[in-house]
XYZ file of C-alpha atoms in Angstrom:
612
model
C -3.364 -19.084 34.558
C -0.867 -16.748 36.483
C 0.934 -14.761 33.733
C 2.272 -11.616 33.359
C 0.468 -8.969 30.671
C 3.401 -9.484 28.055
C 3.087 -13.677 28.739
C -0.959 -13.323 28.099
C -0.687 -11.055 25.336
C 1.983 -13.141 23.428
C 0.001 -16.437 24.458
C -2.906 -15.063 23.151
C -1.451 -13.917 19.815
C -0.241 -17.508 19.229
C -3.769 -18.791 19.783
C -5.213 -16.869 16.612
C -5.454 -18.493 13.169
C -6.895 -17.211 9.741
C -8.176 -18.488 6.563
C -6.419 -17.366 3.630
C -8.884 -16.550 0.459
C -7.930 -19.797 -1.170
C -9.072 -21.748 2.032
C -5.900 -23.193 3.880
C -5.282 -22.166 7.696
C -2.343 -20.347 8.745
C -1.384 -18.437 12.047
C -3.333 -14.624 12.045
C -0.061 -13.288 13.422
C 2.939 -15.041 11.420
C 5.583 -12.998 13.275
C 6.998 -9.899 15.126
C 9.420 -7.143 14.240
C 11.060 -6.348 17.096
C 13.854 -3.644 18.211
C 14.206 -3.644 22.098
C 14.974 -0.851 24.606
C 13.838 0.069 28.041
C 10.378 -0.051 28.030
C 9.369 -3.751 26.245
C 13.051 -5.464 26.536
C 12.033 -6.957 30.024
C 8.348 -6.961 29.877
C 7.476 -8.265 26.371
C 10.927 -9.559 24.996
C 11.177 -11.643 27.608
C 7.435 -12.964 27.141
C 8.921 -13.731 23.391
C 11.924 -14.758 24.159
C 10.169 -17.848 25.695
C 8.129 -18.523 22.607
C 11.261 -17.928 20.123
C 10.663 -21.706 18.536
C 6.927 -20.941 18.164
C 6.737 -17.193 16.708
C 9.654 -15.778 14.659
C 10.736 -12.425 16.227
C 12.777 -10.550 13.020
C 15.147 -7.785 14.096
C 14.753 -4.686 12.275
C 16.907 -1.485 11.998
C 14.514 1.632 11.860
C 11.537 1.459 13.876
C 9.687 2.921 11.118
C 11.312 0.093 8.535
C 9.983 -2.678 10.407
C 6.058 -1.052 10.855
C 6.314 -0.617 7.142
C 7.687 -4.271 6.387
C 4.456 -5.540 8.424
C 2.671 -3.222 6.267
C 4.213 -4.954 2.664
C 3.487 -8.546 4.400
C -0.157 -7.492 5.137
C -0.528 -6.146 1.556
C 1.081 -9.263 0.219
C -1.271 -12.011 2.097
C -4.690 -10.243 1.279
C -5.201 -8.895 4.424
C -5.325 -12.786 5.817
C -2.172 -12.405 7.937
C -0.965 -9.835 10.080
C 2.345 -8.357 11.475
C 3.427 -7.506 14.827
C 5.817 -4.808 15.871
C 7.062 -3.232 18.831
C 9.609 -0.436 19.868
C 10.713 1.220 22.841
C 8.884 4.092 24.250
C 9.786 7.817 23.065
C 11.915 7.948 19.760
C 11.155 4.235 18.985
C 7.641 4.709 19.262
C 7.217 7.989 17.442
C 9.145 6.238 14.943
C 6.049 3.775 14.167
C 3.908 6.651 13.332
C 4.477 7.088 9.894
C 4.293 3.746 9.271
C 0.821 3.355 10.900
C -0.127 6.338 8.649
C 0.942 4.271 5.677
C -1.469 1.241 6.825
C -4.455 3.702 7.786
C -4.820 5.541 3.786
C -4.156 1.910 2.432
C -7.036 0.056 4.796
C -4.072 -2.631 5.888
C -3.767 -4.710 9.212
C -0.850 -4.064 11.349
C -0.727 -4.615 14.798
C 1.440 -2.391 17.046
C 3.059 -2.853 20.393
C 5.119 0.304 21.462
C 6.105 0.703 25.374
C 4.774 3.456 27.251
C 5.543 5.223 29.867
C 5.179 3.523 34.016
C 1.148 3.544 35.104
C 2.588 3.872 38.566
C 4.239 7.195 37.948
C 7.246 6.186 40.429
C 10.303 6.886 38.480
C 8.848 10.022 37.001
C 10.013 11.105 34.667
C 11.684 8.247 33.154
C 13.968 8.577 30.443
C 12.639 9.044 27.046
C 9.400 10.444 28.676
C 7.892 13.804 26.882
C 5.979 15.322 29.997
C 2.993 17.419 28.735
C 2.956 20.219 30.929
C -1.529 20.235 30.525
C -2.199 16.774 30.526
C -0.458 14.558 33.558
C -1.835 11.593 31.830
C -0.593 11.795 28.231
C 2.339 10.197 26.601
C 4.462 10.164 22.912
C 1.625 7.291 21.932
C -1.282 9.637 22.232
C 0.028 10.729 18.925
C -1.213 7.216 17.097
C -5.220 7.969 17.421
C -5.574 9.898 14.555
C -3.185 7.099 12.683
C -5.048 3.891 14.558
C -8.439 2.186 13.475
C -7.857 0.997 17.420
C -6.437 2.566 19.736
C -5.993 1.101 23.711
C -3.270 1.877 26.503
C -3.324 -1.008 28.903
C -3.229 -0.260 32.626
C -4.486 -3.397 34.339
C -3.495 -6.932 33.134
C -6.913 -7.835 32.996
C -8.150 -4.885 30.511
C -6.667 -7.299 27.801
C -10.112 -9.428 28.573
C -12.258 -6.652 26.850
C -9.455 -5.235 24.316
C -8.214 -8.359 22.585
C -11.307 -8.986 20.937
C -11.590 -5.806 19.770
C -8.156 -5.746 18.256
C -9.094 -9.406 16.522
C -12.097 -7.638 15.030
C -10.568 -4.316 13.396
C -7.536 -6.700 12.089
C -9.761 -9.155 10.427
C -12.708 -6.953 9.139
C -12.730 -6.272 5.735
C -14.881 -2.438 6.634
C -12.174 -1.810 9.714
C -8.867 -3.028 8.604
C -5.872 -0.999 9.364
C -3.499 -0.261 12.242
C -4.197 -1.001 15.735
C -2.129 0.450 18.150
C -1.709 -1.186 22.253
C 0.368 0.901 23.877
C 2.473 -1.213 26.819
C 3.481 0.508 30.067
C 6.500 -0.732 30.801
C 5.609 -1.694 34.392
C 2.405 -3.600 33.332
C 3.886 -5.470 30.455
C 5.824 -7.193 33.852
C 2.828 -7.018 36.205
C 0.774 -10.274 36.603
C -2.583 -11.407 36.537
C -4.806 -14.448 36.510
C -6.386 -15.357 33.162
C -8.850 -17.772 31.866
C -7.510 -20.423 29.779
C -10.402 -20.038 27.403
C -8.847 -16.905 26.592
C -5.581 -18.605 24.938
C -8.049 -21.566 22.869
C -7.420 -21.581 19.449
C -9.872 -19.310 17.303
C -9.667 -19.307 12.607
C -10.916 -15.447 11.879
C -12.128 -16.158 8.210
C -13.380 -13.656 6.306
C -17.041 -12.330 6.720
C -18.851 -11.687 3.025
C -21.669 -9.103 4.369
C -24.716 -8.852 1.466
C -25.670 -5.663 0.589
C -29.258 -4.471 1.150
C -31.642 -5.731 -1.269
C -33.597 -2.635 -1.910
C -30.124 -1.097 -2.580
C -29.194 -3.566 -4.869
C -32.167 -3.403 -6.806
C -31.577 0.169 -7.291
C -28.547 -0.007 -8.632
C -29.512 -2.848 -11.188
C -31.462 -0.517 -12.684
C -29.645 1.957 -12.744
C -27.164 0.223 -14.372
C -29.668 -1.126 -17.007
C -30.774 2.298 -17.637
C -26.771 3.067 -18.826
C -25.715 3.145 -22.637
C -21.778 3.284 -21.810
C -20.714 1.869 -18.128
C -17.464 1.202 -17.066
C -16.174 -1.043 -14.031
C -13.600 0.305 -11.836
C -11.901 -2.440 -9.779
C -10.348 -1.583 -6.366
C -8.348 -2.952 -3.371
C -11.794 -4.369 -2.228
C -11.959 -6.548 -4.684
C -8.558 -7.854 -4.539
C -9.123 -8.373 -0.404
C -12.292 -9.928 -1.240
C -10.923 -12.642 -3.677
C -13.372 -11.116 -6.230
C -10.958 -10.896 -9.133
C -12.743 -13.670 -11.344
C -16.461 -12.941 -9.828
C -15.502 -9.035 -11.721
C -14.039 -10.323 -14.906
C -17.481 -12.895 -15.182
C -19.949 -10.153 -14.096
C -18.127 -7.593 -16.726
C -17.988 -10.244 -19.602
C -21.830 -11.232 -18.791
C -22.816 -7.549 -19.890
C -20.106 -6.737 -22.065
C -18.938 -3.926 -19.364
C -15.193 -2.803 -19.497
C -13.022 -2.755 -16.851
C -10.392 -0.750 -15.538
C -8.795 -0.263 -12.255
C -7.084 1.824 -9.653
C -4.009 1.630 -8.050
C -5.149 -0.595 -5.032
C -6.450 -2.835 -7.543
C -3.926 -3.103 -10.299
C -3.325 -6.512 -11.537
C -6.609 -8.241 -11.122
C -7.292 -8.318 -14.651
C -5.106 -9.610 -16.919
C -3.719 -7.507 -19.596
C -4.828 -8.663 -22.843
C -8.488 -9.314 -22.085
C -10.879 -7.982 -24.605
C -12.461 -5.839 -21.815
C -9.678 -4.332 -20.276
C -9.052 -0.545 -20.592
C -6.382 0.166 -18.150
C -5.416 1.344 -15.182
C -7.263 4.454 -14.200
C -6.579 8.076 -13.169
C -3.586 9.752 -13.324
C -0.677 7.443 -13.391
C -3.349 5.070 -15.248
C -3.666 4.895 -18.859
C -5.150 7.410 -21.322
C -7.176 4.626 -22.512
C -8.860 4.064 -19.372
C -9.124 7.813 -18.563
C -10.999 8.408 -22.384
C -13.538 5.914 -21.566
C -13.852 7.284 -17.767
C -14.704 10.772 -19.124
C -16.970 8.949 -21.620
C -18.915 6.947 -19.099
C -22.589 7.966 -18.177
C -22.616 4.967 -15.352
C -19.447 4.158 -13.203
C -19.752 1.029 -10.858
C -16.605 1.461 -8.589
C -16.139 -1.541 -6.652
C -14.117 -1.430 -3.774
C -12.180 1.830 -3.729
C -12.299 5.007 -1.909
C -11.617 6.987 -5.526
C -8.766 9.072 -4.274
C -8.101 11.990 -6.285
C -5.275 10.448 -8.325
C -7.627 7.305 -9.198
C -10.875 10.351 -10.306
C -7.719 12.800 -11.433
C -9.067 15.363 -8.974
C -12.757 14.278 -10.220
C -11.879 15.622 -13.989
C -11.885 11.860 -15.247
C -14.932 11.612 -15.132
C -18.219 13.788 -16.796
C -19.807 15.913 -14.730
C -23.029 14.337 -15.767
C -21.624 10.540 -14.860
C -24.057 8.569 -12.165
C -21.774 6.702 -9.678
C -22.702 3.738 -7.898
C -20.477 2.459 -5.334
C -19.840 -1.296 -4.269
C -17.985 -1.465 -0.595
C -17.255 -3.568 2.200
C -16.963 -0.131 4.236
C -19.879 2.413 4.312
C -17.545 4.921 5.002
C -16.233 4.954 1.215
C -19.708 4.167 -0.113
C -21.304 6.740 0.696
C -18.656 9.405 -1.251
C -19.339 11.740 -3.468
C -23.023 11.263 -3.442
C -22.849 8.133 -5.022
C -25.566 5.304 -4.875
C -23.912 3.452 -2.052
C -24.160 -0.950 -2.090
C -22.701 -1.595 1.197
C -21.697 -5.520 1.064
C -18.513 -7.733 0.381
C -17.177 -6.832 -3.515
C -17.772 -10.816 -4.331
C -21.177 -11.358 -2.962
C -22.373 -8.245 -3.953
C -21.184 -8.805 -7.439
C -22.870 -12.143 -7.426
C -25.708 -10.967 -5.541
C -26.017 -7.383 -8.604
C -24.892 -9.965 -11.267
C -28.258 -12.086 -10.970
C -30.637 -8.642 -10.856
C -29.005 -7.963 -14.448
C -29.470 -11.388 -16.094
C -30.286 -10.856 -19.723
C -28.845 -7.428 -20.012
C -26.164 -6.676 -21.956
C -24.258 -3.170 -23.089
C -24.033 -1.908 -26.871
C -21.424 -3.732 -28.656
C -19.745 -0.759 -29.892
C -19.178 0.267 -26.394
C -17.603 -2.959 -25.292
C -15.150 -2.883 -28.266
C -14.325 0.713 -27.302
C -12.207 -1.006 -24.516
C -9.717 -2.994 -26.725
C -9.592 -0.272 -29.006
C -8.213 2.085 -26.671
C -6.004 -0.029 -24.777
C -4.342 -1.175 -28.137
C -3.624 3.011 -28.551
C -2.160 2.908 -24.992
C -0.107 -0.017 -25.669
C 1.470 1.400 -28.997
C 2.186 4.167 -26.832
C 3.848 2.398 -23.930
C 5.758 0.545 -26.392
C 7.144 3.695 -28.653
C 8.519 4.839 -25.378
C 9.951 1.545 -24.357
C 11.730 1.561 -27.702
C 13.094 4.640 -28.172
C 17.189 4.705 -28.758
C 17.759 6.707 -25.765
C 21.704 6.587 -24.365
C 20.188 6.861 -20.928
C 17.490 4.838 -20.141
C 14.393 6.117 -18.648
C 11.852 4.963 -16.597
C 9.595 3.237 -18.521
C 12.488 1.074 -20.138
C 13.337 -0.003 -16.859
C 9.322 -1.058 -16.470
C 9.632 -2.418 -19.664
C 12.454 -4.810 -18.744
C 11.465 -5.983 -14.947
C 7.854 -6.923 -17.115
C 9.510 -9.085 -19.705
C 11.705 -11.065 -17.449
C 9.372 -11.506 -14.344
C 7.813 -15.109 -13.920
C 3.906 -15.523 -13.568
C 4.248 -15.846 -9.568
C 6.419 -12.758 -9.225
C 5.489 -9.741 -6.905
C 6.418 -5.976 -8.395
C 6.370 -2.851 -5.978
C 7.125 0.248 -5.357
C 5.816 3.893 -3.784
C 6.728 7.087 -4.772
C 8.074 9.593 -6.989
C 7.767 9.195 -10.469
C 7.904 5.199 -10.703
C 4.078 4.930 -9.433
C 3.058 6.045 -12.673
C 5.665 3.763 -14.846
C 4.588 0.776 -12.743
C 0.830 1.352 -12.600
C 0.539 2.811 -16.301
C 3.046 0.230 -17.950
C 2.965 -2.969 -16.206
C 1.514 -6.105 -18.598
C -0.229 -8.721 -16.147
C -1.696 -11.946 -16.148
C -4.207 -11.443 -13.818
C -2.632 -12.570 -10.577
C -2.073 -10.454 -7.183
C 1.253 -9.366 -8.485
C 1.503 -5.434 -7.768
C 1.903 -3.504 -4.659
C 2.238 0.250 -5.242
C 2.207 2.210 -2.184
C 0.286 5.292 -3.454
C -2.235 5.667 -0.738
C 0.521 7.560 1.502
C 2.975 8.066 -1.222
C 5.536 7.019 1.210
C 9.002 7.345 0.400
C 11.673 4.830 1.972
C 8.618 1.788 1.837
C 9.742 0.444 -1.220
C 12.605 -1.296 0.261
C 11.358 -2.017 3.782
C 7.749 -3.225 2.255
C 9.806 -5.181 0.108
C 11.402 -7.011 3.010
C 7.752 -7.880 4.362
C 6.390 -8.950 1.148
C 9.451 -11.337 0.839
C 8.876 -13.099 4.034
C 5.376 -13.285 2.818
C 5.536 -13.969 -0.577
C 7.451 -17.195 -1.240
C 6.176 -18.644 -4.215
C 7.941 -16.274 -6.824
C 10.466 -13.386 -6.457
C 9.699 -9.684 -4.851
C 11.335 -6.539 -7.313
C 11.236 -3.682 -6.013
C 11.409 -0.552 -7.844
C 12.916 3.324 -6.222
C 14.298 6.196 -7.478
C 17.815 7.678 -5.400
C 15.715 9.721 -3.152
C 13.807 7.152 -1.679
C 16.893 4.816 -1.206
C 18.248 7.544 0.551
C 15.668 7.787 2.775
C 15.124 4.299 4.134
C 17.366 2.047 3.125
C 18.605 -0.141 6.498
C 16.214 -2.791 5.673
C 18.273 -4.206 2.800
C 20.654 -5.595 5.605
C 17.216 -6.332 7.247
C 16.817 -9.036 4.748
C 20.102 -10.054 3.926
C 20.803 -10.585 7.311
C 17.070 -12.920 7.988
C 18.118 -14.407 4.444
C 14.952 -13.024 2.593
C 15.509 -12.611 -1.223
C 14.281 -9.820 -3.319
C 15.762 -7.401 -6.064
C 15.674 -3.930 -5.800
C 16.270 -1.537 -8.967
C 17.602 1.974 -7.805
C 17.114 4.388 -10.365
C 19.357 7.338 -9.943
C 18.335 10.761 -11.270
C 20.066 13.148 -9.545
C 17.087 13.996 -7.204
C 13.146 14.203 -6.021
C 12.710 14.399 -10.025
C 8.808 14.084 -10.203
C 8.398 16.652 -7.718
C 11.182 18.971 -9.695
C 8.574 18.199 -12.617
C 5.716 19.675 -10.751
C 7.294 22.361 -9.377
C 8.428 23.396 -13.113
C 5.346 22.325 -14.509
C 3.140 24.525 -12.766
C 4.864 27.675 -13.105
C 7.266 27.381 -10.755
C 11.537 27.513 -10.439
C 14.058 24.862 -10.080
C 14.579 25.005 -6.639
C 15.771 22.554 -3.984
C 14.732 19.187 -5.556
C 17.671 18.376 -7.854
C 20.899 18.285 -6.899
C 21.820 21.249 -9.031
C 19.011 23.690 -7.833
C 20.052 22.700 -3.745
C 21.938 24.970 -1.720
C 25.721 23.506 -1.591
C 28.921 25.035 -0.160
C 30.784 22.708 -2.575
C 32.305 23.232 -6.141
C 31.941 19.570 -6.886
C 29.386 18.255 -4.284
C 29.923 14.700 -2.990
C 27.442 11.686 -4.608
C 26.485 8.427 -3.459
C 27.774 5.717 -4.522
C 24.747 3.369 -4.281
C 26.695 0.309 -5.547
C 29.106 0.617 -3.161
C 26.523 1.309 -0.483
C 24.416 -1.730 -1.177
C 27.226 -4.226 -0.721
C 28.065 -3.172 2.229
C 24.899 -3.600 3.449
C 25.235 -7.517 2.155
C 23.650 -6.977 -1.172
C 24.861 -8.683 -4.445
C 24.734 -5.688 -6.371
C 25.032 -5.049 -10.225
C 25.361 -1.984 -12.193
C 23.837 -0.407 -15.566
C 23.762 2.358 -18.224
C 21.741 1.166 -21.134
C 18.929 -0.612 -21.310
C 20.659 -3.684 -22.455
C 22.508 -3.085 -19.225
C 19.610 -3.447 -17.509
C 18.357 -6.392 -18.969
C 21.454 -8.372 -18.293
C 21.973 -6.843 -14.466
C 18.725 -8.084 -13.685
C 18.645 -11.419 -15.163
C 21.895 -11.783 -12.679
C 20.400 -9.688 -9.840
C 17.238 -12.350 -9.958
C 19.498 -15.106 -10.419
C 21.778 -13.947 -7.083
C 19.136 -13.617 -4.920
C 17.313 -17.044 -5.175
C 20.654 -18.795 -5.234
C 22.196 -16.723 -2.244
C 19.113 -15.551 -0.051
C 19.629 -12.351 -0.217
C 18.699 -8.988 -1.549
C 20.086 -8.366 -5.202
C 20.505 -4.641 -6.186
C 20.266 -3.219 -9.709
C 22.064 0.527 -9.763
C 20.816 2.581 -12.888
C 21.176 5.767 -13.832
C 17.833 7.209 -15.844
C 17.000 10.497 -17.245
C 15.354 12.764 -15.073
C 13.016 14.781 -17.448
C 11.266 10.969 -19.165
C 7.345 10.504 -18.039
C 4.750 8.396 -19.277
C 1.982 10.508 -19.418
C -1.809 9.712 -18.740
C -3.305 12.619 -20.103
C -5.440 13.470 -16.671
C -5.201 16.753 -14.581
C -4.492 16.926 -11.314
C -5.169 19.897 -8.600
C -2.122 20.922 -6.727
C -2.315 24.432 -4.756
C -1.090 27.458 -7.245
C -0.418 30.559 -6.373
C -3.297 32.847 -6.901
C -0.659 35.325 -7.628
C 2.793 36.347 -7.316
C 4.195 39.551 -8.640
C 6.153 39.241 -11.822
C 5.990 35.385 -12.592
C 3.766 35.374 -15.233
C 4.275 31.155 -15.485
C 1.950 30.799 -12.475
C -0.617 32.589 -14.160
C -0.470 30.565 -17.051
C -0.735 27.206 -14.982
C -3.894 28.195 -13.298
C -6.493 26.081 -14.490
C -9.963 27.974 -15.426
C -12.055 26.469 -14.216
C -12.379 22.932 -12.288
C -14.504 20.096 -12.843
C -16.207 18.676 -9.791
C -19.044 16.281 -8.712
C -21.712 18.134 -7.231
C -25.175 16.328 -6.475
């Protein structure tokens, strides 16, 4: 077939199907987000453009708002679909970057599309084009290879022959997944080329359940048998996996408790007997007691970041770790006894070397027992008559009056721990909390993915004022598409958990609220986020109790189903109100500085580490 690059490429991306974890099939790539310019309006618009009945093309408003909505619909199918995006070259590209970072630390499928620069050199240079006076052949997109899983910058119509099955592979493997990046020169997206039509034949990508080495696995049944108090830490693997019940039977089958990180938050519902909580430091003491308790961890399907091991002080220095992972790359941290397989089958596969085994009673109690202590906890704070509500009544209210099917996120800042540490599940995939990149302006422009994404249920969104202030176009994103979701902006005056740290650790107030930043004003201007919303094509609502809250987002939820829109909740909360985990965390002190003795103080003796 004589097509151009952009015609191929979009031809072949219609031709690719996946299985979803529950077993229906559904296109691999459900849509694009698309802003146009220079260098992809011609070439691959116009290859879209002829598909538009076939592939829904969204229009975003921030380059960087769209990558991360693709991110947020990736994170909301499993991993089992994936979005497309494409930019201009120069400042639309560069604008995808952060978002690919986001995608990379969180192991999620995005596929990206920005323009590049002409392969023929003629019109050099052409506008937008950053000209690297050592390299002749370098361009803005060079700077996605340390953000891409794959990375490929197509100069010949045919290379897309070798490349797309490549890019099919990364997206769709559970070890690879993340961002892959084709960068598009503009005059090649329009160039043409004759290509098999075996290339555009339909092809399901379902997901491949590797089995971990037997020797390994035999190893780490026994060492598991040899353990008097084991714990279970659950990760994004598992949830990716569609392992959630396989975990819950394999931990009730020994009498192991569970508890699990961010990634992985939600896969076990909150009341059972064997749940201890979220882990790490925006977990749950409960989980964290029985973490530094533990002689024998089996973390399945996480790459234990240092908020999930609280710098590695959760745990006992003496604690053997045994690792479960689709990826060997995570397996193999932290000198752990690495099971390199898919979380189910390896389960299943780990499950069967342990038959008959079972842990100490008293240790399986010790789960429900704690939990109940973090849950009188949670609840003391939810309660408190406060005339400013705080952060964890906020929590408190989205929990009681979400539905079963509902989908809760958010990403940085202080509501991370709230969400992660407070939230009461039933066991469904119902939390996204962007914490592997901590990136501030996703919660709103994830939210927009998830929606498209996620249409059994509502998506609520949860951001403090900073991180509205950040990213905030793609509420008219989704009001404009007619995607519904509720976002709940909690205004506190400023970057309040990183005020906290600063404080906390010795330091001054300085430049993260409002009232420690340099200001030539008496009475300096505030936003109006209300205001802001609506004219953005939000229904919005406003509180300033917690009873406030409760009825603003019984009517925010109500809005947006019946109008198809986003719904916005504006609260103000008190800036100085934490739920606290109880773990440490290492952030870089000062050694010294003369005359602030509060550094001093914060210095930790001495830090706990893993060392085999």
């Amino acid at each position: 077939m004589r097509l151009t690059t952009a015609q191929a490429l979009v031809r072949w991306l219609l031709a690719q199907r996946s299985e979803t974890l529950d077993g229906r099939e559904v296109p691999l790539f459900p849509g694009v987000f698309a802003i146009f310019g220079h260098g992809n309006v011609l070439g691959l618009g116009t290859a879209l453009e002829e598909h538009r009945d076939e592939i829904p093309v969204w229009r975003g408003h921030t380059e960087q708002g769209m990558a991360l909505a693709a991110v947020g619909y990736a994170k909301a199918t499993q991993r089992r679909q994936v979005g497309v995006v494409t930019s201009s070259i120069g400042p639309g590209a560069l604008n995808l970057v952060t978002a690919a970072g986001v995608a990379h630390a969180n192991r999620l499928p995005v596929l990206l599309l920005p323009g590049d620069t002409f392969v023929s050199r003629a019109p050099d240079p052409v506008l937008q084009q950053v000209e690297p006076f050592h390299d002749g052949t370098a361009t803005v997109n060079d700077a996605f290879r340390a953000v891409s899983r794959y990375f490929d910058r197509i100069t010949r119509p045919e290379q897309l022959l070798s490349t797309l099955p490549q890019v099919a592979r990364v997206l769709t493997d559970p070890a690879d997944a993340g961002p892959v990046t084709l960068a598009l020169p503009q005059d090649v997206q329009a160039e043409t080329g004759d290509f098999p039509e075996a290339l555009f034949e339909p092809v399901t990508h379902r997901l491949p359940r590797p089995r971990a080495d037997r020797r390994s696995l035999t190893e780490a049944a026994a060492v598991l048998r040899s353990a008097r108090r084991p714990l279970l830490v659950l990760g994004g693997g598992v949830r990716y996996s569609g392992a959630g019940r396989r975990a819950l039977d394999f931990a009730q089958r020994h009498g192991i408790p569970v508890t699990e990180t961010t990634a992985g938050r939600t896969l076990v519902p909150h009341s059972h007997e064997l749940h201890a909580g979220p882990l790490g430091i925006t977990g749950s003491a409960s989980a964290n007691v029985l973490a530094g308790e533990a002689d024998v961890v089996l973390a399945a399907g996480t790459r234990l970041q240092d908020f999930t091991t609280a710098s590695w002080t959760v745990f006992s220095p003496d604690v053997r770790l045994v690792t479960l992972n689709a990826a060997r790359f995570d397996a193999v941290k932290h000198g752990a006894l690495a099971v390199v397989g898919d979380a189910d089958a390896g389960l299943a596969d780990l499950g069967a070397l342990l038959e008959g085994w079972r842990v100490d009673p008293q240790w399986t109690a010790r789960a429900a027992e704690e939990r109940a202590r973090w849950d009188a906890h949670v609840d003391a704070l939810r309660s408190a008559p406060e005339p400013v509500p705080s952060y964890a009544q906020v929590v408190g209210v989205v929990n009681e009056l979400s539905e079963p099917h509902d989908y809760v996120m958010t990403a940085s800042g202080g509501l991370p721990g709230e969400l992660i540490g407070g939230w009461r599940g039933s066991g469904e995939v119902s939390m996204d909390v962007e914490y592997g990149f901590s990136c501030m302006g996703y919660e709103l422009s994830g939210a927009w993915g998830a929606a498209i994404a996620h249409t059994e249920g509502l998506v609520t969104t949860l951001l403090g004022d900073g991180s509205y202030l950040m990213l905030n176009s793609d509420l008219f994103s989704a009001a404009f598409a007619g995607h519904p979701l509720v976002a709940v902006v909690c205004d506190n005056d400023g970057y309040a958990v990183i005020a906290r740290l600063q404080q906390g650790q010795g330091g001054k107030p300085f430049n993260n609220f409002y009232a420690d930043c340099r200001t030539s004003h008496a009475s300096p201007p505030r936003v109006d986020f209300a205001r802001h919303a609506e004219s953005l094509g939000c229904a919005v609502f406003t509180a300033t109790s917690v009873e406030d809250v409760r009825d603003a987002y019984a009517k925010a939820r109500a809005a947006a189903i019946a109008e198809s829109r986003p719904a916005v909740v504006v609260v103000r909360t008190r800036p100085s109100a934490w739920t606290e985990a109880g773990a440490w965390w290492e952030v870089g002190v000062p050694e010294h500085l003369a005359g602030r003795p509060a550094l001093d103080a914060a210095k930790p003796g001495q830090v706990r580490y893993l060392h085999r």
